[in-house]
XYZ file of C-alpha atoms in Angstrom:
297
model
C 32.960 -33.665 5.049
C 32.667 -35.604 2.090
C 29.013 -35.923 -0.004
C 29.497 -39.509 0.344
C 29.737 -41.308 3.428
C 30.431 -44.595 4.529
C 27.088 -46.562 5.884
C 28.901 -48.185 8.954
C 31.002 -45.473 9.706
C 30.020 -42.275 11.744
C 28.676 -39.960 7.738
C 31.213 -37.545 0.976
C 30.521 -36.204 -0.541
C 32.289 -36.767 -1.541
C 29.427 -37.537 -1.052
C 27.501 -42.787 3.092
C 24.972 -42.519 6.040
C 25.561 -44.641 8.995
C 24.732 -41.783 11.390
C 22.799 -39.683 9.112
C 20.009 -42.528 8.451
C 20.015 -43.348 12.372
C 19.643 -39.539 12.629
C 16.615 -39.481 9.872
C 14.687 -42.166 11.067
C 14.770 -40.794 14.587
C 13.690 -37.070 12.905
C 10.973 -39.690 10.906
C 9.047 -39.869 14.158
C 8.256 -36.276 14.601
C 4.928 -35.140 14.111
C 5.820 -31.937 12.132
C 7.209 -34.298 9.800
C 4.160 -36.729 9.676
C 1.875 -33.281 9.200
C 3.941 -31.927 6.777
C 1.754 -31.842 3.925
C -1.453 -33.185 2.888
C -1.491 -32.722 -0.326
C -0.604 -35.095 -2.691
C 3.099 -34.836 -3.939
C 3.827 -32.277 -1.318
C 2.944 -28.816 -1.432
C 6.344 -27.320 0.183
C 6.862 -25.782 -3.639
C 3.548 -23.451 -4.044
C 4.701 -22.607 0.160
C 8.438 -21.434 -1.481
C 6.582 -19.545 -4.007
C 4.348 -17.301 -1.361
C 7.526 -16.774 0.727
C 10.404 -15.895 -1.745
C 12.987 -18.081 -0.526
C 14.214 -21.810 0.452
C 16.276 -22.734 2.781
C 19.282 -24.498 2.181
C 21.089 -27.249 4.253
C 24.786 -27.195 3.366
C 27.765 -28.516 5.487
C 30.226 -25.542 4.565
C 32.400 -28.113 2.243
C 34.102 -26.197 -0.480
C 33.022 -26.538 -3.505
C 29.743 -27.989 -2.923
C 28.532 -25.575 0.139
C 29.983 -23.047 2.070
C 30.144 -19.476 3.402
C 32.985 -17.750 1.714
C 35.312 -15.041 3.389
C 33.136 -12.394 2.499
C 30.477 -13.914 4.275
C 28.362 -15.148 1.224
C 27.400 -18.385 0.753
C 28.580 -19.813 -2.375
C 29.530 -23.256 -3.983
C 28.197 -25.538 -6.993
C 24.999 -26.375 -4.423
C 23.902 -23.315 -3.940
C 25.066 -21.657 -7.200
C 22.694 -24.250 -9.303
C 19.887 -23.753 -6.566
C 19.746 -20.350 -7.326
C 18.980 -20.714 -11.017
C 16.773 -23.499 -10.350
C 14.716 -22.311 -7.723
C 14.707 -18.711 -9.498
C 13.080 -20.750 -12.532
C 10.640 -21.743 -10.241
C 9.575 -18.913 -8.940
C 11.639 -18.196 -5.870
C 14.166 -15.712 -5.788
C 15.864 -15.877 -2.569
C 18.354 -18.909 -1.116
C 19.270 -18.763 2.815
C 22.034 -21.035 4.020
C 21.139 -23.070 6.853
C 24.630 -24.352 8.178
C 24.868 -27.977 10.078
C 27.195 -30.676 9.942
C 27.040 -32.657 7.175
C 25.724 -36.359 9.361
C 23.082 -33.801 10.275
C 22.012 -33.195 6.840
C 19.298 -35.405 6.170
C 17.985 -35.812 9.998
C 17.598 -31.511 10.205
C 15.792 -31.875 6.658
C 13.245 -34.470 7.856
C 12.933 -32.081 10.849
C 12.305 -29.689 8.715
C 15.017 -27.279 9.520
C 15.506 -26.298 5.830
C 13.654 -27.037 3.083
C 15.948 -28.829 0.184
C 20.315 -30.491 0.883
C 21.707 -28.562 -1.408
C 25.581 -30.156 -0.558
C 26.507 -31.913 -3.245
C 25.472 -35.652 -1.877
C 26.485 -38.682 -2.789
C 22.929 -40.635 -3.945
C 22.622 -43.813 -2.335
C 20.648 -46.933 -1.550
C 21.204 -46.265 1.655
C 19.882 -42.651 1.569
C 17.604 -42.833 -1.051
C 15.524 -44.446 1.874
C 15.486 -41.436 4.118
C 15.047 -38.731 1.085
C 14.369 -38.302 -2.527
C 16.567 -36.932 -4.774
C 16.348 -35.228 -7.376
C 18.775 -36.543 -10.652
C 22.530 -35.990 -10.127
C 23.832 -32.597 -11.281
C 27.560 -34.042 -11.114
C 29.445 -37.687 -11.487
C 32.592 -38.243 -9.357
C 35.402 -40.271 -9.582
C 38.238 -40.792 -6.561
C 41.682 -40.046 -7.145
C 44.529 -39.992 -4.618
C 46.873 -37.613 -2.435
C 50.416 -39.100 -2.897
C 53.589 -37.743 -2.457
C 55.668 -36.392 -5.802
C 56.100 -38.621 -8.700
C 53.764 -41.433 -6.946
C 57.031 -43.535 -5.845
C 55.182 -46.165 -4.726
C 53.120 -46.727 -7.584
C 49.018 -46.218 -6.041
C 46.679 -45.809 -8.427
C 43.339 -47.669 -6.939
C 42.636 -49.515 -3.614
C 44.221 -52.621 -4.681
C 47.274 -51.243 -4.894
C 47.358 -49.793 -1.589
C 46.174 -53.083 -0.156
C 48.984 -54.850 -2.043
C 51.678 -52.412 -1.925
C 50.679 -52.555 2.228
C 50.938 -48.776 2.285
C 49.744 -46.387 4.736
C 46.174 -45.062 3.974
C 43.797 -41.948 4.980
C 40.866 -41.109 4.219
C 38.476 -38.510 5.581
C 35.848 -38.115 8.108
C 32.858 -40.778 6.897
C 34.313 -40.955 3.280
C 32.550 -43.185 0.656
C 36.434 -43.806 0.231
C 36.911 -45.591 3.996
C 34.233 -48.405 2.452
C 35.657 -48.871 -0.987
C 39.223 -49.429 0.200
C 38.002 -51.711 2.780
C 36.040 -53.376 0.081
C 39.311 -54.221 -1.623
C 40.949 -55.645 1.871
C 41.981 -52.826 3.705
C 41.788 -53.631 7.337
C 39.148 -50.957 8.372
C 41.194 -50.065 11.511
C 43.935 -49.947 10.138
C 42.994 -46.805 7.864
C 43.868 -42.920 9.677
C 40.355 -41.332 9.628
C 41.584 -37.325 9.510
C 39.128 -34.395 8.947
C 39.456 -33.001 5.114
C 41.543 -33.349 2.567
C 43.592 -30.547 3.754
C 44.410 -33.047 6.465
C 44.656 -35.533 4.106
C 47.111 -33.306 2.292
C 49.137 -32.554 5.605
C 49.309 -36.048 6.267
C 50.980 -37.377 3.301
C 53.212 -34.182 2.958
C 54.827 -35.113 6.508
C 54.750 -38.955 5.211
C 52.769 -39.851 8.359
C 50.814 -41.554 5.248
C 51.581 -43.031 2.040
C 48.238 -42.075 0.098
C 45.007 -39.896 1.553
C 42.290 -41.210 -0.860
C 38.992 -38.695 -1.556
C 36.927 -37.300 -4.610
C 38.897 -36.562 -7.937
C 37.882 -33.100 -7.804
C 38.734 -32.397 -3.970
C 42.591 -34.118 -4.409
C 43.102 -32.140 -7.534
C 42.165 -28.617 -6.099
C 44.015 -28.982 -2.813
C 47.323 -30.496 -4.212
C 47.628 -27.075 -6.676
C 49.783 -24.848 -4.339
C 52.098 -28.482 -3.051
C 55.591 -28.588 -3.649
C 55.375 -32.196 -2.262
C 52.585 -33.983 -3.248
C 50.296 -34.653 -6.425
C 47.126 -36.068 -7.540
C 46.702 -39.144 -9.527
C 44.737 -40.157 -12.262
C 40.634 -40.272 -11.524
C 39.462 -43.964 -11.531
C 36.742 -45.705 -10.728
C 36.289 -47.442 -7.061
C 35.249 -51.250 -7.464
C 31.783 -51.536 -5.194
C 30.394 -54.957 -4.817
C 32.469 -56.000 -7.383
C 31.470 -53.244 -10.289
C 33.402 -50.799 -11.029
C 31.218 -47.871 -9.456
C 30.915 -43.894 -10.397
C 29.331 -41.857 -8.022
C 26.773 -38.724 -8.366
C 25.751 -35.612 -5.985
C 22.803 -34.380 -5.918
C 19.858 -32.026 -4.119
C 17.824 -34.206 -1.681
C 13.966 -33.758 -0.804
C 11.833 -34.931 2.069
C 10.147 -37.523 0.994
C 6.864 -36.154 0.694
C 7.598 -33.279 -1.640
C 7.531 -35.191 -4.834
C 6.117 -32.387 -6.689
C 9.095 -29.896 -5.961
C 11.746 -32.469 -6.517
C 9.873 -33.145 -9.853
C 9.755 -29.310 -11.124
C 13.266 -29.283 -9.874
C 14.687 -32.147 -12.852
C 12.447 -30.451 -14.803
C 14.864 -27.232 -14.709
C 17.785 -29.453 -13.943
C 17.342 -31.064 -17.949
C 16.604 -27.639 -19.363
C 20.552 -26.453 -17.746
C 21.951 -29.595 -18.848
C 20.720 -29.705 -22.185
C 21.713 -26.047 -22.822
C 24.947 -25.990 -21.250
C 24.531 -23.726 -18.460
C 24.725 -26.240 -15.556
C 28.210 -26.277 -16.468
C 29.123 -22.915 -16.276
C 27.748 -22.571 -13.096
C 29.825 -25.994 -12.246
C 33.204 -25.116 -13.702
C 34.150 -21.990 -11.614
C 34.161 -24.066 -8.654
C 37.135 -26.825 -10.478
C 34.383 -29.006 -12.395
C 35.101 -30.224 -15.532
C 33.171 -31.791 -18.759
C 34.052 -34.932 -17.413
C 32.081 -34.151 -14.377
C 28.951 -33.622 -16.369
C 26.744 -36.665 -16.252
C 23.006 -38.132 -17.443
C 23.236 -40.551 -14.473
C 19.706 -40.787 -12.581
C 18.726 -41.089 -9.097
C 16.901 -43.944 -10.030
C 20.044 -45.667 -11.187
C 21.896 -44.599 -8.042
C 19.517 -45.864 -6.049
C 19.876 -49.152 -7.028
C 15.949 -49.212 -8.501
């Protein structure tokens, strides 16, 4: 699943929440979640403390979440939340496994305690959740067959070029080509981008469009196909760079709070991108992009 999603479609990262803010404002109604806390700025952090250990929603997307073959869970998510939350005092993550549309309706249900996914911050979700600042920026890229015959190297192109286009599963990527006048139906929704991968290697596609960092790890062992250049996507007319980040319920200001706190220190001493780069991320991942700005407040 990608961290963003598309709003009107059913959830990327990825990254945007069509079906994840229906789910959230249905999971808004429960009473565990209007109990949740009473204390001011939430007090789900002093809670972790006492117990030892946070749960953590992830949507078993490599790199940003998963449960390796050994049976570990593992990815740049859970990797950072592990420094993080050991800074703050807890020293045990558990993986709580869902699908990713379910991500923000099983935290407001309080099924675990923090996404740690790598999700696309959005206006749309940034009213279901609060996130903490992004620990990553993304750019798209393509999936395109060898030496990029027919030339795609951002949604107008494929809209001009009339080539064949995939995306995956509730991509971020099915709204920005449609934002540059791809016919929405017209574009062949497949899982992943190993999918996306399969498809343009058979040429049942011309293109499979998805994050830059998801087209460049998959296309490493293809005889066939390559990734182009990272760019940005143009969204509402602006040329537009995502950002993933941990998401909160909305009442646990306090945690998301001490969270940036730690987030800063790793970013300002270089560590958040060690943790990053095993998992393909690069300097040009790193970002000071805020929630706030993502957001659109």
């Amino acid at each position: 699943m990608e961290h963003g999603s598309y709003t009107s479609g059913p959830t990327r990262r990825s990254l945007l929440a069509g079906v994840a803010a229906l789910g959230a404002l249905g999971a808004a109604g429960c009473s565990r979640v209007a109990t949740a806390s009473t204390t001011e700025g939430g007090d789900l952090l002093d809670r972790l403390k006492a117990q030892g250990v946070v749960r953590l929603g992830i949507a078993g997307e490599i790199p940003f979440g998963y449960i390796n073959t050994d049976g570990e869970l593992t990815g740049e998510a859970p990797e950072l939340a592990r420094a993080i939350f050991k800074r703050l005092g807890v020293d045990s993550v558990q993986p709580v496994p869902t699908e990713f549309g379910s991500l923000i309706p099983g935290l407001n249900s309080q099924q675990f305690d923090v996404v740690a996914a790598g999700m696309y911050v959005n206006a749309e979700r940034c009213a279901e959740v609060i996130f903490a600042d992004p620990d990553y920026q993304m750019l798209d890229a393509f999936i395109v067959r060898k030496g990029n015959p027919k030339g795609l190297h951002n949604y107008k192109d494929v809209v001009e070029k009339k080539a064949k286009f995939a995306t995956g599963t509730g991509y971020a990527e099915i709204e920005y080509a449609v934002q540059a006048g791809y016919k929405e139906s017209d574009i062949l929704i497949v899982p992943d981008q190993v999918a996306g991968l399969n498809a343009v290697e058979a040429g049942r596609v011309d293109v499979f469009a998805g994050t830059a960092l998801t087209t460049r790890e998959v296309v490493k062992k293809s005889g066939k196909a390559e990734s182009t250049e990272p760019f940005k996507p143009i969204l509402d007319g602006k040329p537009h760079v995502d950002g993933g980040a941990f998401a909160f319920r909305p009442t646990e200001t306090k945690l998301r709070d001490a969270f940036n706190v730690e987030l800063r220190k790793l970013k300002k001493s270089g560590e958040l991108f060690r943790i990053l780069q095993p998992f393909g991320f690069t300097k040009a991942e790193m970002t000071d992009l805020t929630a706030k700005e993502l957001c659109g407040g």
